[in-house]
Coordinates of C-alpha atoms in Angstrom, one line a residue:
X1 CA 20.8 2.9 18.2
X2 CA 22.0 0.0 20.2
X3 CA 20.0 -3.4 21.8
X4 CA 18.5 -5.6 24.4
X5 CA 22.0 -5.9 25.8
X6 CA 22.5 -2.1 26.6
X7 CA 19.1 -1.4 27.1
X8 CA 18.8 0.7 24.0
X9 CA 16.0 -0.3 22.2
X10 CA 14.6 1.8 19.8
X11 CA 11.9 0.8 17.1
X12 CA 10.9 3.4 14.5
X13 CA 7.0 2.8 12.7
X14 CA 6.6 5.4 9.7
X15 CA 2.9 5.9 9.0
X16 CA 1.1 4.2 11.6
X17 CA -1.9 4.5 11.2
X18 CA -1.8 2.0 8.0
X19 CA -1.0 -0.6 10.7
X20 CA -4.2 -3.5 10.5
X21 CA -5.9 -3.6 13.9
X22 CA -4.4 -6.5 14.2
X23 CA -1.2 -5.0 14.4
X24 CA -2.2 -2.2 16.7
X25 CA -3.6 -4.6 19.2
X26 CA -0.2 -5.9 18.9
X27 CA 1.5 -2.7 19.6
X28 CA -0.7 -1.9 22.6
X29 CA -0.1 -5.6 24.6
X30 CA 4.3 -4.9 23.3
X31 CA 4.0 -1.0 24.9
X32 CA 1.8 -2.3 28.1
X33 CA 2.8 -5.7 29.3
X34 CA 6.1 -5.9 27.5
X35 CA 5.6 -8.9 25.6
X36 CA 3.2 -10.0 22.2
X37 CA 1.7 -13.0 21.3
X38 CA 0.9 -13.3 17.8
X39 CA -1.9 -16.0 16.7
X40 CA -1.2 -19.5 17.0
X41 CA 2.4 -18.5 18.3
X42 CA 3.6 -19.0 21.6
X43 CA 3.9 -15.3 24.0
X44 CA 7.0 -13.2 22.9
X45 CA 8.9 -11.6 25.8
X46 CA 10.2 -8.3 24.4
X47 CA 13.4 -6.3 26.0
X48 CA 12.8 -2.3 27.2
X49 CA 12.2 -0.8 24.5
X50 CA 11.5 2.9 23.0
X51 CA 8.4 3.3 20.4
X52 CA 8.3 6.6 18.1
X53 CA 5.5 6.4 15.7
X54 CA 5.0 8.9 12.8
X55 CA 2.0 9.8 11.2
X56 CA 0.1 11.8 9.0
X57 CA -3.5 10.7 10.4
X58 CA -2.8 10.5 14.2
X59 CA -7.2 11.2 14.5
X60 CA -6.9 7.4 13.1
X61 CA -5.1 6.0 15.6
X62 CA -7.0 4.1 18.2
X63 CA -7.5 6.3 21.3
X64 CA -6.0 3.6 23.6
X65 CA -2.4 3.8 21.5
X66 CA -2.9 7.5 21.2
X67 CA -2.6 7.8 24.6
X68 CA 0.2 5.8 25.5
X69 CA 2.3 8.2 23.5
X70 CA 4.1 10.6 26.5
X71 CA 5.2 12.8 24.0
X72 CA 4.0 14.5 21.0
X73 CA 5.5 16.5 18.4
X74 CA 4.3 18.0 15.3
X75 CA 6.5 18.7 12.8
X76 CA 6.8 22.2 10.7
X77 CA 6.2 22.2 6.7
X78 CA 9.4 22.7 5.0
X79 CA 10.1 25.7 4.5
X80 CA 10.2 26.7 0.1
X81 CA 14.1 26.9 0.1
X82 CA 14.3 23.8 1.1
X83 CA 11.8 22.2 -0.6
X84 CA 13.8 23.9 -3.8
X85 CA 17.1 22.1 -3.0
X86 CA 15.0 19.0 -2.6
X87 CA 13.1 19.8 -6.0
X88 CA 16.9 20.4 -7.5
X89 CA 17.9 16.9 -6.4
X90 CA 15.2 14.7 -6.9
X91 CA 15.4 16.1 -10.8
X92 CA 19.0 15.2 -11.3
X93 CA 18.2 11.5 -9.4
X94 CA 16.0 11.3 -11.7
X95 CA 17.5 12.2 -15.0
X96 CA 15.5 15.5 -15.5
X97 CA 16.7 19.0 -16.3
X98 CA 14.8 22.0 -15.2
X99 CA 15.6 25.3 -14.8
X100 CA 16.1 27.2 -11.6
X101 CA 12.2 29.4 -11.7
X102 CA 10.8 26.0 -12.6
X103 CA 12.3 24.7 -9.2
X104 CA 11.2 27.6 -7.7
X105 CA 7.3 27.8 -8.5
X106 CA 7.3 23.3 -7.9
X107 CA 8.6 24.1 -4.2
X108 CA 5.7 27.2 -3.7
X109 CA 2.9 24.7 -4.8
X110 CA 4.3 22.0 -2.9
X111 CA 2.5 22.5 0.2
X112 CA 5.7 22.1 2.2
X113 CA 5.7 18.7 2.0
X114 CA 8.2 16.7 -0.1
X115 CA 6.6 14.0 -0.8
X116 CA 3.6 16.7 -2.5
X117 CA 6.5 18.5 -4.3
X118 CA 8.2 15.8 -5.8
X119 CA 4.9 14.3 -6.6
X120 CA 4.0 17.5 -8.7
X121 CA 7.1 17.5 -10.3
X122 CA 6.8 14.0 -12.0
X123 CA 3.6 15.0 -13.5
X124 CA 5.1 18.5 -14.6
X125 CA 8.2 15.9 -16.2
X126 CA 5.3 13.9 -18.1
X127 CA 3.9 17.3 -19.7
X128 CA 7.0 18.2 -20.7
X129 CA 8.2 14.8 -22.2
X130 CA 4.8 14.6 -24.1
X131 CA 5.5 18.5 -25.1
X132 CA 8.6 17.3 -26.3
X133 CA 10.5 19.9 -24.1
X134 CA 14.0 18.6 -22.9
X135 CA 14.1 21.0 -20.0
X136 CA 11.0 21.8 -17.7
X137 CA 11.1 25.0 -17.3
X138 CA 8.9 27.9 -15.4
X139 CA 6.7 28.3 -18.4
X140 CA 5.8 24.4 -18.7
X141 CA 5.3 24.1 -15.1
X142 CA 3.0 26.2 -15.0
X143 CA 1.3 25.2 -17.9
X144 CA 0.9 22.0 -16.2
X145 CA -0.2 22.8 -13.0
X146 CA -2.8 24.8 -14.5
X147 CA -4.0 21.5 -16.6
X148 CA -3.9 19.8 -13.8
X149 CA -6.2 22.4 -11.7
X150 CA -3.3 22.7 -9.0
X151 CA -3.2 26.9 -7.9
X152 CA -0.9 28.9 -6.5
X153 CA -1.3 27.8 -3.0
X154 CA -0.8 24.1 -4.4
X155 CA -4.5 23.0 -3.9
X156 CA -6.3 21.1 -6.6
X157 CA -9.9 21.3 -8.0
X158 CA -10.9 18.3 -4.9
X159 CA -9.0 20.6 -2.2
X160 CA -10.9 23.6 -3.3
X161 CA -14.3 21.8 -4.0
X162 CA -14.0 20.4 0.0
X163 CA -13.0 23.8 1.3
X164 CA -16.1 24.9 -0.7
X165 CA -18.2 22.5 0.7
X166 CA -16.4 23.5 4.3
X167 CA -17.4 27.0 4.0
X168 CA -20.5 27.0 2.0
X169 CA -19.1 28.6 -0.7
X170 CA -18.5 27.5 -4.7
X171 CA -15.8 28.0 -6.9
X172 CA -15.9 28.4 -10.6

């Protein structure tokens, strides 16, 4: 997106909050003072630059970088016919064929997230491999999401057992 020279700086940290404390400190002295000094290295003067951080945990950020974000977004959940086309193409990357209601029923567990879709669908690919099936298909999804305790809203047996615990309740 540009540099120092034109005064375009942009740097992009995915999943923040795994940054040490170390790091974050870091961040903090680059965002306030414009410069960072790492140990035992001399001070580091840093150009203008722009800082978007992304994050799934933003509670685990420390306050003082929390708040030097001006702007905040949160981002929507994908929405399932989306998460279908990304279901469609992460099984052809990946050398598996599944039929068009096993797509289906992998993008309405996946919790409109990719990264939970695909995720289900490699473990759904490792029932069917050990089932000996050569397409996955709505049947054998199913089957395996059920094995694995995953429902129809894609929450597993430790999702429902802390909602449980949330509300006071117990599930079979």
């Amino acid at each position: 997106i540009g540099g120092p020279e034109d005064g375009r700086c942009v740097v992009f940290v995915d999943e923040v909050h795994a940054v040490c404390r170390k790091g974050m400190l870091l961040l903090l002295s680059a965002l306030e003072d414009g410069w960072f000094q790492p140990s035992g290295a001399g001070r580091f003067e840093l150009a203008e630059f722009t800082l978007i951080a992304a994050t799934t945990n933003p509670g685990e950020l420390p306050r003082p970088l929390r708040e030097r974000f001006t702007v905040r977004e949160v981002l929507d959940y994908y929405p399932e016919p989306t998460l279908e086309r990304i279901v469609v193409r992460y099984a052809a990357l990946e050398g598996l064929k599944l039929d068009a209601d096993a797509a289906y029923l992998v993008a309405a567990v996946g919790r409109g997230t990719p990264r939970v879709t695909t995720s289900l669908l490699r473990r759904i690919a490792v029932f069917a491999r050990v089932g000996g099936d050569e397409v996955i298909t709505a049947e054998t999804a199913q089957e395996a999401l059920e094995r694995l305790g995953v429902d129809d809203f894609g929450l597993d047996r430790q999702d429902r057992a802390i909602l449980d615990a949330l509300t006071g309740q117990s599930s079979p």
